[in-house]
Coordinates of C-alpha atoms and ligand atoms in Angstrom, one line a residue:
M1 CA 25.6 -0.9 19.7
L2 CA 26.0 2.7 17.8
K3 CA 29.4 3.9 17.7
P4 CA 30.4 6.6 20.1
E5 CA 30.6 9.3 17.4
M6 CA 27.1 8.3 16.5
Q7 CA 25.6 8.4 19.7
A8 CA 27.0 12.1 20.0
Q9 CA 25.3 13.2 17.2
I10 CA 22.1 11.6 18.2
V11 CA 22.4 13.8 21.3
A12 CA 23.0 16.5 18.8
A13 CA 19.9 16.0 17.0
A14 CA 17.8 15.7 19.9
A15 CA 18.9 19.2 20.9
I16 CA 18.3 20.2 17.5
I17 CA 14.8 18.7 17.6
R18 CA 13.9 20.2 21.0
N19 CA 14.8 23.8 19.6
G20 CA 12.5 23.2 16.7
G21 CA 15.1 22.1 14.1
V22 CA 14.8 19.8 11.1
I23 CA 17.0 17.1 10.6
A24 CA 17.6 14.0 8.3
L25 CA 17.4 10.5 10.1
P26 CA 17.8 6.6 8.6
T27 CA 15.0 4.4 8.5
E28 CA 14.9 0.9 7.5
T29 CA 12.6 1.8 4.7
V30 CA 14.0 5.3 3.4
Y31 CA 15.8 8.4 4.8
G32 CA 13.1 10.5 7.0
L33 CA 13.1 14.5 7.1
A34 CA 12.3 14.7 10.5
A35 CA 11.0 17.4 13.3
D36 CA 9.3 17.7 16.6
A37 CA 5.7 16.2 16.0
S38 CA 4.3 18.4 18.6
N39 CA 5.8 21.7 17.4
Q40 CA 3.8 23.4 14.3
V41 CA 6.2 25.7 13.5
A42 CA 9.2 23.2 12.8
V43 CA 6.8 20.9 11.2
N44 CA 5.8 23.5 8.9
R45 CA 9.6 23.8 7.8
I46 CA 9.5 20.2 6.7
F47 CA 6.7 21.2 4.3
E48 CA 8.8 24.2 3.0
I49 CA 12.0 22.3 2.6
K50 CA 10.2 19.7 0.5
G51 CA 8.4 22.1 -1.4
R52 CA 5.0 19.9 -0.4
P53 CA 1.6 21.2 -0.5
A54 CA 0.3 21.9 3.2
D55 CA -2.7 19.6 3.1
H56 CA -0.5 16.2 2.5
P57 CA -0.4 14.6 6.0
L58 CA 3.0 13.4 7.5
I59 CA 3.6 10.1 9.3
V60 CA 4.4 10.3 13.0
H61 CA 7.4 8.1 14.3
I62 CA 7.1 6.9 17.8
A63 CA 9.6 4.8 19.9
D64 CA 7.0 1.9 20.5
E65 CA 3.6 0.8 20.5
S66 CA 2.8 2.3 24.1
Q67 CA 2.8 5.5 22.7
L68 CA 0.0 4.7 20.1
T69 CA -2.7 6.1 22.7
H70 CA -1.2 9.5 22.7
W71 CA -1.5 9.7 19.0
A72 CA -4.5 8.0 18.4
R73 CA -8.0 8.3 20.2
E74 CA -9.2 5.0 19.3
V75 CA -6.9 1.8 18.4
P76 CA -9.2 -0.9 17.0
K77 CA -8.1 -4.5 17.3
S78 CA -6.8 -4.8 14.1
A79 CA -4.3 -2.3 14.7
K80 CA -3.2 -3.7 17.9
Q81 CA -2.5 -7.0 16.5
L82 CA -0.4 -5.5 13.2
A83 CA 1.6 -3.2 15.5
R84 CA 2.5 -6.0 17.8
Q85 CA 3.5 -8.3 14.7
F86 CA 5.2 -5.8 12.4
W87 CA 6.5 -3.2 14.8
P88 CA 9.4 -2.0 14.9
G89 CA 9.0 -2.3 11.2
P90 CA 7.9 -1.0 7.5
L91 CA 4.0 -0.7 8.7
T92 CA 2.4 2.8 8.9
L93 CA -1.2 2.7 10.6
I94 CA -3.8 5.1 9.9
L95 CA -5.7 5.7 13.2
P96 CA -8.2 8.4 14.1
R97 CA -6.2 11.1 15.7
S98 CA -6.3 12.2 19.1
P99 CA -6.9 16.1 19.8
Q100 CA -3.4 17.3 20.5
V101 CA -2.3 16.1 16.8
S102 CA -1.8 19.3 15.0
D103 CA -3.4 20.2 12.0
S104 CA -0.3 20.4 10.2
V105 CA 0.8 17.0 10.7
T106 CA -2.6 15.4 9.6
G107 CA -3.1 17.8 6.7
G108 CA -6.4 18.7 8.5
Q109 CA -7.9 15.4 8.6
D110 CA -9.4 13.6 11.6
T111 CA -7.0 10.6 11.1
V112 CA -3.1 10.3 11.8
G113 CA -0.4 7.9 10.5
L114 CA 2.0 6.4 12.8
R115 CA 4.7 3.9 12.8
V116 CA 7.5 2.5 14.8
P117 CA 10.8 2.8 12.4
D118 CA 13.1 -0.3 12.5
H119 CA 16.6 1.7 12.7
P120 CA 18.9 1.4 15.7
V121 CA 19.9 5.3 15.1
A122 CA 16.0 6.6 14.6
L123 CA 14.8 4.3 17.6
A124 CA 18.2 5.9 19.8
L125 CA 16.9 9.4 18.7
L126 CA 13.4 8.7 19.8
R127 CA 14.4 7.3 23.0
A128 CA 16.5 10.3 23.5
L129 CA 13.5 12.8 22.9
G130 CA 12.1 11.1 26.2
P131 CA 8.5 9.9 27.0
G132 CA 6.1 11.4 24.5
G133 CA 8.7 12.4 22.0
A134 CA 7.8 11.8 18.3
L135 CA 9.0 12.3 15.0
A136 CA 6.7 13.7 12.0
A137 CA 8.9 12.6 9.0
P138 CA 8.1 12.3 5.4
S139 CA 10.7 10.8 3.1
A140 CA 13.7 13.2 2.9
N141 CA 13.1 14.2 -1.0
R142 CA 12.0 17.4 -2.9
Y143 CA 8.1 16.9 -3.5
G144 CA 7.6 14.3 -6.4
R145 CA 11.3 13.0 -6.7
I146 CA 12.9 9.5 -5.8
S147 CA 13.0 8.7 -1.9
P148 CA 16.5 8.5 -0.6
T149 CA 18.1 5.4 0.5
T150 CA 21.4 6.7 1.7
A151 CA 22.8 9.9 3.3
A152 CA 24.5 10.7 -0.1
H153 CA 21.1 11.1 -1.7
V154 CA 19.6 13.3 1.1
R155 CA 22.9 15.5 1.1
D156 CA 22.6 15.7 -2.9
E157 CA 19.2 16.9 -2.9
L158 CA 18.8 18.8 0.4
G159 CA 22.3 19.7 1.4
D160 CA 22.2 22.9 3.4
S161 CA 18.6 23.2 4.0
V162 CA 18.8 20.8 7.1
D163 CA 20.4 21.4 10.4
I164 CA 22.0 17.6 10.6
I165 CA 22.1 14.7 8.7
L166 CA 22.5 11.5 10.3
D167 CA 24.2 8.6 8.4
G168 CA 22.9 5.7 9.3
G169 CA 24.2 3.7 5.9
P170 CA 22.1 2.4 3.2
C171 CA 18.5 1.6 4.0
Q172 CA 18.0 -2.4 4.5
V173 CA 14.3 -2.2 2.9
G174 CA 14.8 0.6 0.3
L175 CA 10.9 1.0 -0.5
E176 CA 8.3 3.3 1.7
S177 CA 6.5 1.5 4.4
T178 CA 3.2 -0.4 3.9
I179 CA 0.4 1.9 4.5
V180 CA -3.1 0.5 6.1
S181 CA -5.8 2.4 7.8
C182 CA -7.8 0.9 10.6
L183 CA -10.8 2.9 11.3
G184 CA -13.5 1.0 13.2
D185 CA -14.1 -2.3 11.5
S186 CA -12.8 -1.3 8.2
V187 CA -9.0 -2.4 7.4
T188 CA -7.7 -0.8 4.3
L189 CA -4.5 -1.2 2.6
L190 CA -3.3 2.4 1.4
R191 CA 0.1 2.2 -0.1
P192 CA 1.7 -1.4 -0.9
G193 CA 5.2 -1.3 1.0
G194 CA 7.8 -3.2 2.9
I195 CA 5.3 -5.6 4.4
P196 CA 3.3 -7.6 1.8
L197 CA -0.3 -7.7 2.0
P198 CA -0.4 -11.6 2.4
A199 CA 1.4 -11.2 5.6
I200 CA -1.2 -8.6 7.1
E201 CA -3.8 -10.4 6.0
A202 CA -2.4 -13.6 7.4
V203 CA -2.1 -11.8 10.9
L204 CA -5.8 -10.6 10.9
Q205 CA -7.0 -13.6 9.5
R206 CA -9.1 -11.7 7.0
K207 CA -9.3 -10.1 3.9
V208 CA -8.1 -6.7 3.4
D209 CA -9.7 -3.9 0.8
V210 CA -7.1 -2.3 -1.7
A211 CA -7.5 1.4 -2.0
D212 CA -8.0 2.2 -5.5
S213 CA -5.1 4.7 -5.5
T214 CA -6.3 6.6 -8.8
S215 CA -9.8 8.0 -6.8
A216 CA -8.2 8.4 -3.2
K217 CA -10.3 10.9 -1.6
I218 CA -7.6 11.8 1.2
R219 CA -4.4 13.5 0.3
V220 CA -1.8 10.8 0.2
S221 CA 1.0 12.1 -2.0
G222 CA 2.4 8.6 -2.5
S223 CA -1.1 8.3 -4.4
L224 CA -0.8 11.0 -6.7
L225 CA 0.2 9.0 -10.4
S226 CA 3.2 11.1 -11.0
H227 CA 5.2 10.3 -8.0
Y228 CA 8.6 8.9 -6.5
A229 CA 10.0 9.8 -10.2
P230 CA 13.0 10.1 -12.0
L231 CA 14.0 13.3 -14.0
T232 CA 14.7 11.1 -17.0
P233 CA 11.4 9.9 -18.7
T234 CA 10.8 6.3 -17.6
E235 CA 8.6 3.4 -19.5
L236 CA 7.5 0.4 -18.1
V237 CA 7.3 -2.2 -20.8
S238 CA 6.7 -6.1 -20.7
R239 CA 9.2 -8.6 -21.5
E240 CA 7.3 -9.2 -24.7
R241 CA 7.7 -6.1 -26.1
F242 CA 10.8 -4.9 -24.2
W243 CA 13.5 -5.2 -27.1
Q244 CA 11.0 -3.7 -29.6
R245 CA 10.6 -0.9 -27.6
A246 CA 14.3 -0.5 -26.9
S247 CA 15.1 -0.7 -30.6
E248 CA 12.5 2.1 -31.5
L249 CA 13.9 4.3 -28.9
E250 CA 17.7 3.6 -30.1
A251 CA 16.5 4.2 -33.9
Q252 CA 15.6 7.6 -33.0
G253 CA 19.1 8.2 -31.6
L254 CA 18.0 8.0 -27.8
R255 CA 20.7 6.7 -25.1
V256 CA 18.5 4.2 -23.1
A257 CA 19.1 2.4 -19.8
T258 CA 17.3 -0.9 -19.0
L259 CA 16.4 -2.2 -15.4
E260 CA 15.7 -6.1 -16.2
W261 CA 14.8 -8.7 -13.7
S262 CA 14.3 -11.8 -15.8
A263 CA 16.9 -12.5 -18.5
P264 CA 19.6 -10.1 -18.0
D265 CA 21.8 -12.5 -19.4
E266 CA 20.3 -12.5 -22.9
V267 CA 22.7 -11.2 -25.7
H268 CA 22.0 -8.0 -27.3
S269 CA 25.1 -7.0 -28.8
E270 CA 23.9 -4.9 -31.8
H271 CA 22.5 -2.1 -29.4
A272 CA 25.1 0.6 -29.0
L273 CA 23.2 3.0 -27.6
I274 CA 21.7 0.8 -24.7
V275 CA 23.3 0.4 -21.4
R276 CA 21.5 -2.6 -19.3
T277 CA 21.5 -3.2 -15.7
A278 CA 20.5 -6.3 -14.3
M279 CA 17.8 -6.1 -11.5
P280 CA 17.5 -9.1 -9.0
A281 CA 14.6 -11.4 -9.9
N282 CA 13.5 -11.6 -5.9
P283 CA 11.0 -8.6 -5.1
V284 CA 12.8 -8.0 -1.7
A285 CA 16.1 -7.6 -3.1
Y286 CA 15.0 -5.5 -6.0
G287 CA 13.2 -3.2 -3.7
H288 CA 16.5 -2.8 -1.7
L289 CA 17.8 -1.6 -4.8
L290 CA 15.3 0.3 -6.7
Y291 CA 15.7 3.7 -5.4
A292 CA 19.7 3.7 -5.7
T293 CA 19.4 2.4 -8.9
L294 CA 16.9 5.1 -10.0
H295 CA 19.4 7.7 -8.7
Q296 CA 22.3 6.6 -10.0
L297 CA 20.8 6.4 -13.8
D298 CA 19.2 9.5 -13.3
N299 CA 22.7 11.1 -12.6
A300 CA 24.1 9.3 -15.5
K301 CA 21.8 11.4 -17.8
F302 CA 20.2 9.0 -20.1
D303 CA 17.6 10.1 -22.8
R304 CA 15.2 7.2 -21.4
L305 CA 14.9 4.7 -18.8
L306 CA 13.2 1.3 -19.8
A307 CA 12.0 -0.8 -16.7
E308 CA 10.8 -4.1 -17.5
D309 CA 7.1 -5.0 -15.7
P310 CA 7.6 -7.3 -12.7
P311 CA 5.2 -10.0 -12.2
H312 CA 1.5 -8.7 -11.6
T313 CA 1.5 -10.9 -7.9
A314 CA 1.3 -9.7 -4.0
D315 CA 5.2 -10.0 -3.5
W316 CA 6.0 -7.6 -6.5
A317 CA 3.2 -5.3 -5.7
A318 CA 5.3 -2.4 -3.8
V319 CA 8.1 -2.4 -6.4
R320 CA 5.6 -2.3 -9.6
D321 CA 4.0 0.4 -8.0
R322 CA 7.0 2.6 -7.4
L323 CA 8.0 1.7 -11.0
Q324 CA 4.4 2.5 -12.5
R325 CA 4.6 6.0 -10.4
A326 CA 8.2 6.4 -11.8
S327 CA 7.1 6.0 -15.3
Y328 CA 3.6 7.9 -15.3
R329 CA 4.0 10.9 -17.5
A330 CA 0.7 13.5 -17.5
Ligands
TXA1 O1 8.6 4.5 5.1 C1 8.2 5.5 5.1 O2 6.9 5.7 5.5 C2 8.8 7.0 5.0 C3 9.9 6.9 6.3 C4 10.7 7.9 6.2 O3 8.9 6.4 7.3 N1 7.9 7.9 5.0 C5 7.4 8.3 3.9 O4 6.8 9.5 4.3 O5 7.2 7.6 2.9 P1 6.2 10.3 3.1 O6 5.5 11.7 3.7 O7 6.9 10.2 1.9 O8 5.0 9.2 2.5 C6 3.6 9.2 3.9 C7 2.3 8.7 3.0 C8 1.9 9.9 2.2 O9 1.3 9.5 1.1 C9 1.0 10.4 3.4 O10 -0.2 11.4 2.4 C10 0.1 9.0 3.9 O11 1.4 8.8 4.4 N2 -0.4 9.6 4.9 C11 0.2 10.2 6.2 N3 -0.7 10.2 7.2 C12 -2.1 10.0 6.6 C13 -3.1 10.0 6.8 N4 -3.9 10.4 7.9 N5 -4.1 9.5 6.2 C14 -3.7 9.0 4.8 N6 -2.5 8.9 4.4 C15 -1.9 9.4 5.3
MG2 MG1 7.5 10.3 0.0

């Protein structure tokens, strides 16, 4: 049950959305910057606030599976199976769009991204919008920056540019949804995220293709190499090279913060310029903390962040993907 104050805020937020406003709302993955998906002017405001190029498509958030056919003109069996298993939850399905979906939502593509978020505040707002109500929402950060996992992150970055920020506490998953495209018979993983690939393959009982993010034909902003980036230059280094690299940076007089998952208890007392952060050795727990940790370390203004490379296994894929993007520098 939501508290009465939150219920009142949801009523206010629904009115703002109906009037073409833009709000920030919690989901289980990250906070979203949301507007009425069927109001083109409102959707355009999202792009302005984010500073995001207009050809990057947005995810449409819906209240439940029954809304799918309003937004997608074709729902393949694979999509139905995945929706049934994982919604509400951190899975976005890319499907052929129906005619009423506006170009500003899809970035002019013939497909639309859809998901049912698993957060009581987001679901209550969607229900308050009534049948057919849907929210187009990217993550509530400026283009290319770290996604917010608390209302304070949104306030720090977007402040007055949104009409209301609904505070639903820290996001439980902490990383964006897994994106899977289901077009005809082909099923492709476009972005690793809250639901690991093996869980998707288990439901479909088949192997799923993984898109090569470096050669993506479509404009998936999360697939641009430098994305989800802290302002502090960040390096991703294996355990074997970790302390050698840390020492090199320290010898240059740089203040370094580490993110370590495997051996945070090792003693390295001789490193005066290095501040160590022990990250969980479990990928789900690590994912939950990653963005909050990056926000915090970014604010502390180190000269360099040094993240230890996680295992190259499916359960770490989403964390590793975000660390790689955070550490890429052109
Ligand atoms: O967990 C999430 O997915 C969060 C919460 C707020 O729902 N949203 C999110 O949105 O991460 P955003 O815009 O930051 O990332 C959505 C990704 C983008 O990379 C976008 O290009 C891709 O989804 N996307 C959306 N529609 C698409 C489409 N039709 N085809 C391919 N990619 C699409
Ligand atoms: Mg984003």
